PDB file of C-alpha atoms in Angstrom:
ATOM      1  CA  MET H1042     -49.762   1.400 107.718  1.00 41.00           C
ATOM      2  CA  SER H1043     -46.117   3.184 107.417  1.00 48.00           C
ATOM      3  CA  ALA H1044     -45.715   6.645 105.589  1.00 48.00           C
ATOM      4  CA  ARG H1045     -44.075   4.241 102.960  1.00 65.00           C
ATOM      5  CA  GLY H1046     -46.786   1.851 102.830  1.00 70.00           C
ATOM      6  CA  SER H1047     -47.598  -1.365 104.401  1.00 88.00           C
ATOM      7  CA  LEU H1048     -44.420  -2.971 106.598  1.00 92.00           C
ATOM      8  CA  PRO H1049     -45.427  -5.617 105.422  1.00 93.00           C
ATOM      9  CA  ALA H1050     -45.518  -5.412 101.933  1.00 94.00           C
ATOM     10  CA  ALA H1051     -42.117  -3.170 102.981  1.00 94.00           C
ATOM     11  CA  PHE H1052     -40.642  -6.200 104.262  1.00 96.00           C
ATOM     12  CA  ASP H1053     -42.122  -8.342 101.419  1.00 96.00           C
ATOM     13  CA  ARG H1054     -40.462  -6.550  98.371  1.00 96.00           C
ATOM     14  CA  TYR H1055     -37.451  -5.666  99.995  1.00 97.00           C
ATOM     15  CA  GLU H1056     -36.422  -9.344 100.600  1.00 97.00           C
ATOM     16  CA  ARG H1057     -36.788 -10.570  97.290  1.00 97.00           C
ATOM     17  CA  LEU H1058     -34.289  -7.445  96.754  1.00 97.00           C
ATOM     18  CA  GLY H1059     -31.902  -8.388  98.824  1.00 97.00           C
ATOM     19  CA  ARG H1060     -32.949 -12.324  97.674  1.00 95.00           C
ATOM     20  CA  LEU H1061     -31.664 -10.951  94.551  1.00 94.00           C
ATOM     21  CA  ASP H1062     -29.341  -8.391  93.921  1.00 94.00           C
ATOM     22  CA  PRO H1063     -28.048  -7.040  97.559  1.00 94.00           C
ATOM     23  CA  ALA H1064     -25.579  -4.944  96.743  1.00 94.00           C
ATOM     24  CA  GLY H1065     -28.417  -3.423  93.549  1.00 95.00           C
ATOM     25  CA  ALA H1066     -30.452  -3.439  96.503  1.00 96.00           C
ATOM     26  CA  TRP H1067     -29.178  -1.598  99.146  1.00 96.00           C
ATOM     27  CA  SER H1068     -27.515   0.427  95.855  1.00 94.00           C
ATOM     28  CA  ARG H1069     -31.357   1.658  95.182  1.00 95.00           C
ATOM     29  CA  PHE H1070     -32.731   2.060  98.573  1.00 96.00           C
ATOM     30  CA  ASN H1071     -30.370   5.264  99.464  1.00 94.00           C
ATOM     31  CA  ALA H1072     -30.975   6.372  96.881  1.00 92.00           C
ATOM     32  CA  ASP H1073     -34.072   5.741  97.138  1.00 94.00           C
ATOM     33  CA  PHE H1074     -34.361   7.565 100.680  1.00 95.00           C
ATOM     34  CA  ASN H1075     -31.704   9.535 102.774  1.00 95.00           C
ATOM     35  CA  TRP H1076     -32.212   7.654 106.422  1.00 95.00           C
ATOM     36  CA  ALA H1077     -29.177   9.704 107.894  1.00 94.00           C
ATOM     37  CA  ALA H1078     -31.550  12.643 107.306  1.00 93.00           C
ATOM     38  CA  PRO H1079     -33.044  12.346 111.159  1.00 92.00           C
ATOM     39  CA  LEU H1080     -28.887  12.857 112.408  1.00 93.00           C
ATOM     40  CA  THR H1081     -27.125  15.322 113.496  1.00 92.00           C
ATOM     41  CA  GLN H1082     -24.903  17.036 110.647  1.00 92.00           C
ATOM     42  CA  ALA H1083     -21.435  18.172 111.015  1.00 91.00           C
ATOM     43  CA  VAL H1084     -19.750  19.990 107.893  1.00 87.00           C
ATOM     44  CA  PRO H1085     -16.885  20.706 105.906  1.00 86.00           C
ATOM     45  CA  ALA H1086     -15.171  23.267 107.559  1.00 83.00           C
ATOM     46  CA  ILE H1087     -13.836  25.140 104.320  1.00 71.00           C
ATOM     47  CA  GLY H1088     -10.871  27.508 103.825  1.00 65.00           C
ATOM     48  CA  ARG H1089      -9.846  25.859 107.082  1.00 61.00           C
ATOM     49  CA  PRO H1090      -6.119  23.668 106.613  1.00 55.00           C
ATOM     50  CA  GLY H1091      -7.021  20.328 106.646  1.00 57.00           C
ATOM     51  CA  SER H1092      -8.983  19.007 103.126  1.00 69.00           C
ATOM     52  CA  VAL H1093     -11.730  16.844 103.714  1.00 80.00           C
ATOM     53  CA  ASP H1094     -10.722  13.233 102.051  1.00 81.00           C
ATOM     54  CA  ALA H1095     -13.406  10.226 101.859  1.00 85.00           C
ATOM     55  CA  VAL H1096     -11.470   7.850 100.292  1.00 86.00           C
ATOM     56  CA  ALA H1097     -12.490   3.806  99.333  1.00 85.00           C
ATOM     57  CA  THR H1098     -12.212   0.540 100.279  1.00 86.00           C
ATOM     58  CA  ALA H1099     -13.224  -1.916  99.321  1.00 83.00           C
ATOM     59  CA  ASP H1100     -16.018  -1.915 101.474  1.00 86.00           C
ATOM     60  CA  GLY H1101     -16.637   1.553 103.511  1.00 89.00           C
ATOM     61  CA  HIS H1102     -14.448   4.500 102.650  1.00 90.00           C
ATOM     62  CA  LEU H1103     -11.322   6.539 104.408  1.00 91.00           C
ATOM     63  CA  LEU H1104     -12.765   9.677 106.366  1.00 90.00           C
ATOM     64  CA  SER H1105     -10.265  11.967 106.529  1.00 89.00           C
ATOM     65  CA  GLY H1106     -10.293  16.182 107.553  1.00 87.00           C
ATOM     66  CA  LEU H1107     -11.485  18.713 109.458  1.00 88.00           C
ATOM     67  CA  TRP H1108     -15.624  19.429 110.126  1.00 90.00           C
ATOM     68  CA  VAL H1109     -17.686  21.587 111.966  1.00 90.00           C
ATOM     69  CA  LEU H1110     -19.729  20.321 114.882  1.00 91.00           C
ATOM     70  CA  PRO H1111     -23.182  21.473 116.488  1.00 88.00           C
ATOM     71  CA  ARG H1112     -22.214  23.192 120.018  1.00 84.00           C
ATOM     72  CA  GLN H1113     -24.188  20.579 121.513  1.00 84.00           C
ATOM     73  CA  TYR H1114     -22.729  17.180 119.746  1.00 87.00           C
ATOM     74  CA  HIS H1115     -21.667  15.466 122.825  1.00 85.00           C
ATOM     75  CA  ARG H1116     -25.393  14.869 123.471  1.00 89.00           C
ATOM     76  CA  VAL H1117     -25.905  12.352 120.396  1.00 90.00           C
ATOM     77  CA  PRO H1118     -23.782   9.348 120.293  1.00 90.00           C
ATOM     78  CA  TRP H1119     -23.945   9.360 115.991  1.00 93.00           C
ATOM     79  CA  LEU H1120     -23.369  12.401 113.417  1.00 93.00           C
ATOM     80  CA  ALA H1121     -23.936  12.680 109.629  1.00 94.00           C
ATOM     81  CA  LEU H1122     -21.007  13.919 107.855  1.00 93.00           C
ATOM     82  CA  ARG H1123     -21.041  15.651 104.678  1.00 89.00           C
ATOM     83  CA  CYS H1124     -18.245  15.936 102.620  1.00 82.00           C
ATOM     84  CA  PRO H1125     -17.886  18.624  99.975  1.00 57.00           C
ATOM     85  CA  PRO H1126     -17.567  18.953  96.310  1.00 50.00           C
ATOM     86  CA  PRO H1127     -14.895  17.072  94.883  1.00 50.00           C
ATOM     87  CA  VAL H1128     -12.219  20.057  93.355  1.00 48.00           C
ATOM     88  CA  PRO H1129      -9.341  18.985  90.676  1.00 48.00           C
ATOM     89  CA  GLY H1130      -6.863  16.669  91.951  1.00 50.00           C
ATOM     90  CA  SER H1131      -9.234  15.349  94.946  1.00 52.00           C
ATOM     91  CA  ARG H1132      -8.435  11.666  96.318  1.00 54.00           C
ATOM     92  CA  THR H1133     -12.052  12.054  97.453  1.00 53.00           C
ATOM     93  CA  THR H1134     -14.165   8.730  94.740  1.00 50.00           C
ATOM     94  CA  THR H1135     -17.934   8.347  94.020  1.00 44.00           C
ATOM     95  CA  THR H1136     -20.059   6.290  96.635  1.00 46.00           C
ATOM     96  CA  THR H1137     -22.611   3.355  95.995  1.00 43.00           C
ATOM     97  CA  ALA H1138     -24.844   5.278  97.457  1.00 46.00           C
ATOM     98  CA  GLY H1139     -24.708   7.924  95.239  1.00 43.00           C
ATOM     99  CA  ARG H1140     -21.791  10.860  94.154  1.00 47.00           C
ATOM    100  CA  THR H1141     -19.696  12.265  96.950  1.00 52.00           C
ATOM    101  CA  ASP H1142     -20.319  15.488  97.426  1.00 58.00           C
ATOM    102  CA  ASP H1143     -23.756  14.191  98.379  1.00 79.00           C
ATOM    103  CA  ALA H1144     -22.667  11.534 100.427  1.00 87.00           C
ATOM    104  CA  LEU H1145     -23.523  11.910 104.003  1.00 92.00           C
ATOM    105  CA  PHE H1146     -21.160   9.167 106.155  1.00 94.00           C
ATOM    106  CA  VAL H1147     -22.441   7.982 109.633  1.00 94.00           C
ATOM    107  CA  VAL H1148     -19.720   8.291 112.251  1.00 93.00           C
ATOM    108  CA  ALA H1149     -19.929   7.234 116.334  1.00 91.00           C
ATOM    109  CA  THR H1150     -19.952  10.703 118.010  1.00 91.00           C
ATOM    110  CA  ARG H1151     -16.325   9.589 120.018  1.00 88.00           C
ATOM    111  CA  ALA H1152     -14.706   9.000 117.129  1.00 88.00           C
ATOM    112  CA  LEU H1153     -14.286  12.421 116.951  1.00 88.00           C
ATOM    113  CA  THR H1154     -10.703  14.693 118.202  1.00 86.00           C
ATOM    114  CA  VAL H1155     -11.869  17.822 118.587  1.00 87.00           C
ATOM    115  CA  GLU H1156      -9.096  20.330 118.345  1.00 84.00           C
ATOM    116  CA  GLY H1157     -10.774  24.120 118.547  1.00 80.00           C
ATOM    117  CA  VAL H1158     -13.357  25.917 117.439  1.00 82.00           C
ATOM    118  CA  THR H1159     -14.868  28.673 114.449  1.00 75.00           C
ATOM    119  CA  GLY H1160     -13.977  32.210 114.791  1.00 66.00           C
ATOM    120  CA  GLY H1161     -15.786  34.635 116.193  1.00 58.00           C
ATOM    121  CA  GLU H1162     -18.596  35.287 118.999  1.00 52.00           C
ATOM    122  CA  ALA H1163     -20.549  31.939 118.351  1.00 66.00           C
ATOM    123  CA  GLY H1164     -17.900  29.582 117.842  1.00 78.00           C
ATOM    124  CA  ARG H1165     -18.244  25.396 116.689  1.00 86.00           C
ATOM    125  CA  PRO H1166     -16.532  23.323 117.402  1.00 89.00           C
ATOM    126  CA  LEU H1167     -13.892  21.082 115.488  1.00 89.00           C
ATOM    127  CA  ALA H1168     -13.109  17.552 115.123  1.00 90.00           C
ATOM    128  CA  ARG H1169     -11.266  15.671 113.007  1.00 89.00           C
ATOM    129  CA  LEU H1170     -10.822  12.274 112.120  1.00 90.00           C
ATOM    130  CA  ALA H1171      -7.552  10.947 110.138  1.00 90.00           C
ATOM    131  CA  ASN H1172      -8.331   7.371 107.808  1.00 91.00           C
ATOM    132  CA  TRP H1173     -11.285   6.544 110.013  1.00 93.00           C
ATOM    133  CA  TYR H1174     -12.567   3.745 108.459  1.00 93.00           C
ATOM    134  CA  VAL H1175     -16.824   3.751 107.761  1.00 93.00           C
ATOM    135  CA  PRO H1176     -18.581   0.751 106.310  1.00 93.00           C
ATOM    136  CA  LEU H1177     -21.047   0.800 103.295  1.00 93.00           C
ATOM    137  CA  GLY H1178     -23.486   0.608 105.434  1.00 94.00           C
ATOM    138  CA  LEU H1179     -23.350   4.048 107.278  1.00 95.00           C
ATOM    139  CA  THR H1180     -23.029   6.036 104.316  1.00 93.00           C
ATOM    140  CA  THR H1181     -26.161   7.302 101.996  1.00 92.00           C
ATOM    141  CA  SER H1182     -27.275  10.196 100.385  1.00 88.00           C
ATOM    142  CA  ALA H1183     -28.216  13.142 101.080  1.00 90.00           C
ATOM    143  CA  THR H1184     -30.607  13.621  97.483  1.00 89.00           C
ATOM    144  CA  GLY H1185     -32.722  11.096  98.486  1.00 91.00           C
ATOM    145  CA  ALA H1186     -36.213  11.927  99.998  1.00 93.00           C
ATOM    146  CA  ALA H1187     -34.923  12.402 103.285  1.00 94.00           C
ATOM    147  CA  VAL H1188     -37.255   9.942 106.582  1.00 92.00           C
ATOM    148  CA  ARG H1189     -38.791  11.008 109.214  1.00 91.00           C
ATOM    149  CA  ILE H1190     -37.639   9.968 112.732  1.00 87.00           C
ATOM    150  CA  LYS H1191     -41.244   8.652 112.915  1.00 86.00           C
ATOM    151  CA  GLU H1192     -40.582   6.556 109.880  1.00 89.00           C
ATOM    152  CA  ARG H1193     -37.350   4.665 111.580  1.00 88.00           C
ATOM    153  CA  THR H1194     -39.555   1.988 111.928  1.00 90.00           C
ATOM    154  CA  PHE H1195     -39.856   1.528 107.792  1.00 93.00           C
ATOM    155  CA  VAL H1196     -36.047   1.384 107.297  1.00 93.00           C
ATOM    156  CA  ARG H1197     -35.854  -0.989 110.716  1.00 94.00           C
ATOM    157  CA  VAL H1198     -38.287  -3.225 108.230  1.00 95.00           C
ATOM    158  CA  ALA H1199     -36.462  -2.350 104.848  1.00 96.00           C
ATOM    159  CA  VAL H1200     -33.445  -3.105 105.403  1.00 97.00           C
ATOM    160  CA  THR H1201     -33.954  -6.275 107.226  1.00 97.00           C
ATOM    161  CA  ALA H1202     -35.331  -7.757 105.008  1.00 97.00           C
ATOM    162  CA  MET H1203     -33.032  -7.220 102.659  1.00 98.00           C
ATOM    163  CA  ALA H1204     -30.012  -8.881 104.319  1.00 97.00           C
ATOM    164  CA  MET H1205     -32.393 -11.628 105.345  1.00 97.00           C
ATOM    165  CA  GLY H1206     -32.916 -12.402 101.806  1.00 96.00           C
ATOM    166  CA  ALA H1207     -29.496 -11.765 101.317  1.00 95.00           C
ATOM    167  CA  VAL H1208     -28.044 -14.197 103.381  1.00 94.00           C
ATOM    168  CA  ARG H1209     -30.953 -16.862 102.653  1.00 92.00           C
ATOM    169  CA  ARG H1210     -29.612 -16.955  99.102  1.00 90.00           C
ATOM    170  CA  LEU H1211     -26.357 -17.658 100.990  1.00 87.00           C
ATOM    171  CA  VAL H1212     -28.129 -20.224 102.595  1.00 86.00           C
ATOM    172  CA  ASP H1213     -30.188 -21.891  99.908  1.00 83.00           C
ATOM    173  CA  GLY H1214     -26.714 -21.934  98.147  1.00 75.00           C
ATOM    174  CA  ILE H1215     -25.136 -24.060 100.928  1.00 74.00           C
ATOM    175  CA  THR H1216     -28.275 -27.198 101.447  1.00 65.00           C
ATOM    176  CA  ALA H1217     -27.941 -27.059  97.633  1.00 62.00           C
ATOM    177  CA  GLU H1218     -24.041 -28.232  97.456  1.00 57.00           C
ATOM    178  CA  ALA H1219     -25.608 -30.396 100.949  1.00 51.00           C
ATOM    179  CA  ALA H1220     -28.234 -32.053  98.635  1.00 51.00           C
ATOM    180  CA  ASP H1221     -25.977 -32.327  96.279  1.00 51.00           C
ATOM    181  CA  GLN H1222     -23.128 -34.586  98.280  1.00 50.00           C
ATOM    182  CA  ALA H1223     -25.722 -36.470  99.581  1.00 50.00           C
ATOM    183  CA  ASP H1224     -26.484 -37.186  96.758  1.00 49.00           C
ATOM    184  CA  ALA H1225     -22.924 -38.407  95.995  1.00 49.00           C
ATOM    185  CA  ALA H1226     -23.060 -40.888  99.016  1.00 50.00           C
ATOM    186  CA  ASP H1227     -25.922 -42.073  98.118  1.00 51.00           C
ATOM    187  CA  ARG H1228     -24.330 -43.211  95.134  1.00 48.00           C
ATOM    188  CA  GLY H1229     -21.351 -44.480  97.574  1.00 50.00           C
ATOM    189  CA  SER H1230     -19.130 -42.093  97.901  1.00 56.00           C
ATOM    190  CA  GLN H1231     -17.701 -41.169 101.237  1.00 57.00           C
ATOM    191  CA  VAL H1232     -18.806 -38.652 103.294  1.00 55.00           C
ATOM    192  CA  SER H1233     -16.780 -38.041 106.116  1.00 61.00           C
ATOM    193  CA  ARG H1234     -18.480 -37.104 109.597  1.00 59.00           C
ATOM    194  CA  SER H1235     -17.550 -33.610 109.650  1.00 59.00           C
ATOM    195  CA  GLU H1236     -19.605 -32.829 106.636  1.00 59.00           C
ATOM    196  CA  ARG H1237     -22.317 -34.724 108.175  1.00 61.00           C
ATOM    197  CA  VAL H1238     -22.079 -32.779 111.090  1.00 59.00           C
ATOM    198  CA  ASP H1239     -21.815 -29.727 108.531  1.00 63.00           C
ATOM    199  CA  ARG H1240     -24.784 -30.367 106.550  1.00 67.00           C
ATOM    200  CA  GLU H1241     -26.721 -30.716 109.572  1.00 74.00           C
ATOM    201  CA  ARG H1242     -25.510 -27.558 111.281  1.00 77.00           C
ATOM    202  CA  GLU H1243     -26.440 -25.815 108.104  1.00 75.00           C
ATOM    203  CA  SER H1244     -30.418 -27.288 107.687  1.00 80.00           C
ATOM    204  CA  ALA H1245     -30.597 -26.274 111.237  1.00 86.00           C
ATOM    205  CA  LEU H1246     -29.385 -22.565 110.383  1.00 85.00           C
ATOM    206  CA  ALA H1247     -31.766 -23.043 107.462  1.00 86.00           C
ATOM    207  CA  ALA H1248     -34.579 -23.880 109.828  1.00 91.00           C
ATOM    208  CA  LEU H1249     -34.122 -20.653 111.932  1.00 93.00           C
ATOM    209  CA  LEU H1250     -33.700 -18.434 109.287  1.00 93.00           C
ATOM    210  CA  ASP H1251     -37.187 -19.815 108.278  1.00 93.00           C
ATOM    211  CA  ARG H1252     -38.264 -19.436 112.037  1.00 95.00           C
ATOM    212  CA  THR H1253     -37.512 -15.979 112.541  1.00 95.00           C
ATOM    213  CA  ARG H1254     -38.916 -14.530 108.836  1.00 95.00           C
ATOM    214  CA  ALA H1255     -42.433 -16.231 109.727  1.00 95.00           C
ATOM    215  CA  ASP H1256     -41.902 -14.123 113.750  1.00 94.00           C
ATOM    216  CA  LEU H1257     -41.287 -11.376 112.131  1.00 95.00           C
ATOM    217  CA  ARG H1258     -43.763 -11.594 109.738  1.00 94.00           C
ATOM    218  CA  TYR H1259     -46.717 -12.525 111.636  1.00 92.00           C
ATOM    219  CA  GLU H1260     -45.374  -9.605 113.673  1.00 92.00           C
ATOM    220  CA  LEU H1261     -45.404  -6.941 111.283  1.00 92.00           C
ATOM    221  CA  GLY H1262     -48.961  -8.359 110.268  1.00 89.00           C
ATOM    222  CA  ARG H1263     -50.404  -7.446 113.182  1.00 85.00           C
ATOM    223  CA  VAL H1264     -49.521  -3.647 113.164  1.00 72.00           C
ATOM    224  CA  VAL H1265     -52.343  -1.566 113.519  1.00 55.00           C
ATOM    225  CA  PRO H1266     -52.490   0.611 110.603  1.00 51.00           C
ATOM    226  CA  VAL H1267     -51.783   4.468 112.110  1.00 44.00           C
ATOM    227  CA  ALA H1268     -48.268   6.287 111.645  1.00 44.00           C
ATOM    228  CA  ASP H1269     -45.309   3.738 111.497  1.00 45.00           C
ATOM    229  CA  GLY H1270     -45.921   0.418 113.216  1.00 41.00           C
ATOM    230  CA  GLY H1271     -48.354   1.199 116.086  1.00 44.00           C
ATOM    231  CA  ARG H1272     -48.188   2.874 119.191  1.00 50.00           C
ATOM    232  CA  GLY H1273     -47.437   1.656 123.074  1.00 49.00           C
ATOM    233  CA  GLY H1274     -46.197  -1.920 123.086  1.00 53.00           C
ATOM    234  CA  ARG H1275     -47.337  -3.308 119.901  1.00 64.00           C
ATOM    235  CA  ALA H1276     -44.907  -0.912 118.560  1.00 69.00           C
ATOM    236  CA  ARG H1277     -42.527  -2.268 120.784  1.00 74.00           C
ATOM    237  CA  THR H1278     -43.017  -5.412 119.998  1.00 81.00           C
ATOM    238  CA  VAL H1279     -42.652  -5.422 116.769  1.00 87.00           C
ATOM    239  CA  GLY H1280     -39.237  -3.650 117.371  1.00 86.00           C
ATOM    240  CA  ALA H1281     -37.923  -6.441 119.806  1.00 89.00           C
ATOM    241  CA  ALA H1282     -39.101  -8.701 115.917  1.00 92.00           C
ATOM    242  CA  VAL H1283     -37.089  -6.537 113.927  1.00 93.00           C
ATOM    243  CA  GLU H1284     -34.399  -6.498 116.560  1.00 92.00           C
ATOM    244  CA  ARG H1285     -34.350 -10.556 116.861  1.00 93.00           C
ATOM    245  CA  ALA H1286     -34.082 -10.923 113.502  1.00 95.00           C
ATOM    246  CA  GLY H1287     -31.656  -9.166 112.852  1.00 93.00           C
ATOM    247  CA  THR H1288     -29.230 -10.364 114.966  1.00 92.00           C
ATOM    248  CA  VAL H1289     -30.732 -13.860 113.613  1.00 93.00           C
ATOM    249  CA  THR H1290     -29.080 -13.003 110.257  1.00 94.00           C
ATOM    250  CA  ARG H1291     -26.037 -11.510 111.173  1.00 93.00           C
ATOM    251  CA  ALA H1292     -25.198 -15.221 113.531  1.00 90.00           C
ATOM    252  CA  VAL H1293     -26.130 -16.500 110.836  1.00 91.00           C
ATOM    253  CA  PHE H1294     -23.975 -14.942 108.231  1.00 92.00           C
ATOM    254  CA  ALA H1295     -21.284 -15.100 110.285  1.00 88.00           C
ATOM    255  CA  HIS H1296     -21.105 -18.709 109.802  1.00 85.00           C
ATOM    256  CA  VAL H1297     -22.284 -18.727 106.675  1.00 81.00           C
ATOM    257  CA  ARG H1298     -19.859 -16.900 104.849  1.00 81.00           C
ATOM    258  CA  GLU H1299     -16.853 -19.061 105.915  1.00 77.00           C
ATOM    259  CA  THR H1300     -18.849 -22.381 104.555  1.00 72.00           C
ATOM    260  CA  ALA H1301     -20.026 -20.238 101.049  1.00 66.00           C
ATOM    261  CA  VAL H1302     -16.328 -19.217 100.059  1.00 68.00           C
ATOM    262  CA  ALA H1303     -14.913 -22.032 100.873  1.00 67.00           C
ATOM    263  CA  SER H1304     -17.177 -23.953  99.051  1.00 62.00           C
ATOM    264  CA  GLY H1305     -16.156 -21.593  95.452  1.00 63.00           C
ATOM    265  CA  ARG H1306     -19.574 -22.682  94.376  1.00 62.00           C
ATOM    266  CA  GLN H1307     -21.543 -20.433  91.434  1.00 61.00           C
ATOM    267  CA  TYR H1308     -25.254 -19.424  93.290  1.00 60.00           C
ATOM    268  CA  GLY H1309     -27.006 -18.777  90.131  1.00 59.00           C
ATOM    269  CA  GLY H1310     -24.478 -17.242  88.562  1.00 62.00           C
ATOM    270  CA  SER H1311     -22.236 -15.684  91.356  1.00 68.00           C
ATOM    271  CA  SER H1312     -19.553 -16.074  93.161  1.00 76.00           C
ATOM    272  CA  PRO H1313     -20.128 -16.784  97.234  1.00 77.00           C
ATOM    273  CA  ALA H1314     -17.016 -14.767  97.520  1.00 81.00           C
ATOM    274  CA  SER H1315     -19.145 -11.521  95.669  1.00 85.00           C
ATOM    275  CA  LEU H1316     -22.406 -12.152  97.671  1.00 86.00           C
ATOM    276  CA  VAL H1317     -21.003 -11.929 100.387  1.00 89.00           C
ATOM    277  CA  SER H1318     -19.088  -8.761  99.773  1.00 90.00           C
ATOM    278  CA  ALA H1319     -22.846  -7.645  98.296  1.00 92.00           C
ATOM    279  CA  SER H1320     -24.591  -7.971 101.660  1.00 93.00           C
ATOM    280  CA  LEU H1321     -21.850  -6.982 103.180  1.00 93.00           C
ATOM    281  CA  PRO H1322     -23.714  -3.517 103.531  1.00 95.00           C
ATOM    282  CA  LEU H1323     -26.367  -4.893 104.392  1.00 96.00           C
ATOM    283  CA  LEU H1324     -25.939  -6.714 107.340  1.00 95.00           C
ATOM    284  CA  GLN H1325     -23.152  -3.376 108.915  1.00 94.00           C
ATOM    285  CA  HIS H1326     -26.375  -1.442 108.804  1.00 95.00           C
ATOM    286  CA  THR H1327     -28.681  -3.910 110.940  1.00 94.00           C
ATOM    287  CA  ALA H1328     -25.510  -3.964 113.302  1.00 91.00           C
ATOM    288  CA  PHE H1329     -26.072  -0.706 113.391  1.00 91.00           C
ATOM    289  CA  LEU H1330     -29.818  -0.547 113.580  1.00 84.00           C
ATOM    290  CA  CYS H1331     -29.963  -3.893 116.667  1.00 74.00           C
ATOM    291  CA  GLY H1332     -28.642  -1.238 119.965  1.00 60.00           C
ATOM    292  CA  PRO H1333     -25.494  -2.303 121.922  1.00 60.00           C
ATOM    293  CA  GLY H1334     -23.127  -5.198 121.741  1.00 63.00           C
ATOM    294  CA  PRO H1335     -20.728  -6.302 119.667  1.00 62.00           C
ATOM    295  CA  ALA H1336     -21.010  -5.936 115.777  1.00 63.00           C
ATOM    296  CA  ARG H1337     -22.221  -2.400 117.307  1.00 68.00           C
ATOM    297  CA  ASP H1338     -19.175  -1.797 119.010  1.00 66.00           C
ATOM    298  CA  ARG H1339     -17.043  -2.592 115.937  1.00 66.00           C
ATOM    299  CA  LEU H1340     -18.781   0.513 114.046  1.00 68.00           C
ATOM    300  CA  LEU H1341     -17.708   2.361 117.147  1.00 63.00           C
ATOM    301  CA  SER H1342     -14.396   1.797 116.170  1.00 66.00           C
ATOM    302  CA  GLY H1343     -14.507   2.209 113.601  1.00 63.00           C
ATOM    303  CA  ASP H1344     -14.369  -1.731 112.132  1.00 57.00           C
ATOM    304  CA  GLY H1345     -17.507  -2.278 110.012  1.00 49.00           C
ATOM    305  CA  GLY H1346     -17.688  -6.324 109.640  1.00 47.00           C
ATOM    306  CA  PRO H1347     -20.961  -7.142 111.139  1.00 49.00           C
ATOM    307  CA  SER H1348     -20.797 -10.204 114.071  1.00 42.00           C
TER     308      SER H1348
END
């Protein structure tokens, strides 16, 4: 059992939420849980030159300003940067994860440029950012319940489940369109070879997503009910299954988003473009969770797009 309930139950719940409303699921998750709580925090350098701004973009924020770092900041790969309360006339904006003064922006330590220290004998490093892009998938709310380090498997399962649900919705929309095209072909309409290849590819992607989901769900069902997902070998097996699921989900999303947007169809009353945009934070966060690789490297460089 996880401290947040059984992992299979968490997977089922969050997969359903991700499929029904990807943006709402991510926003609610951040309101409920501060997943960045275990990370080392940096605070704004209040009273120093250079105010802190978090300027909203289409799928994230541009961070600028000066932060005070912990002395051993170089020992950790990621920092959670707190944002100060908004002031009149500030460009600081509201995030989907809560009020800006409650927001934590997760940034790679190597993104920060250290340019001095605070005053006094206990001086601490001062670091600056200038228009550094932080995707919504790396933004959370400090007001949510703090997630403990031992609950990290719960977070990985919940976010991966939401991402799988969101991508499943997109895949279902495309396969439904392919079925319509097949019906048209049966009625005598011409279907090009490239269209047939695309249909076969979409069908294969849907099958791959289904198999991956089934494999992960099976591994979660075998978890020993202690702490947050078993100990030793079982925990490692579950972790590997979650990582595979995240990798497959991002790969399917990368292909499907192009086809979905190009199709122009309405999926359950939502446009493909809006569903892709709503799903992005979930895919960004799975890239953050799944370790080294191209997607994570782009997050480190300030580009939040998933692979």
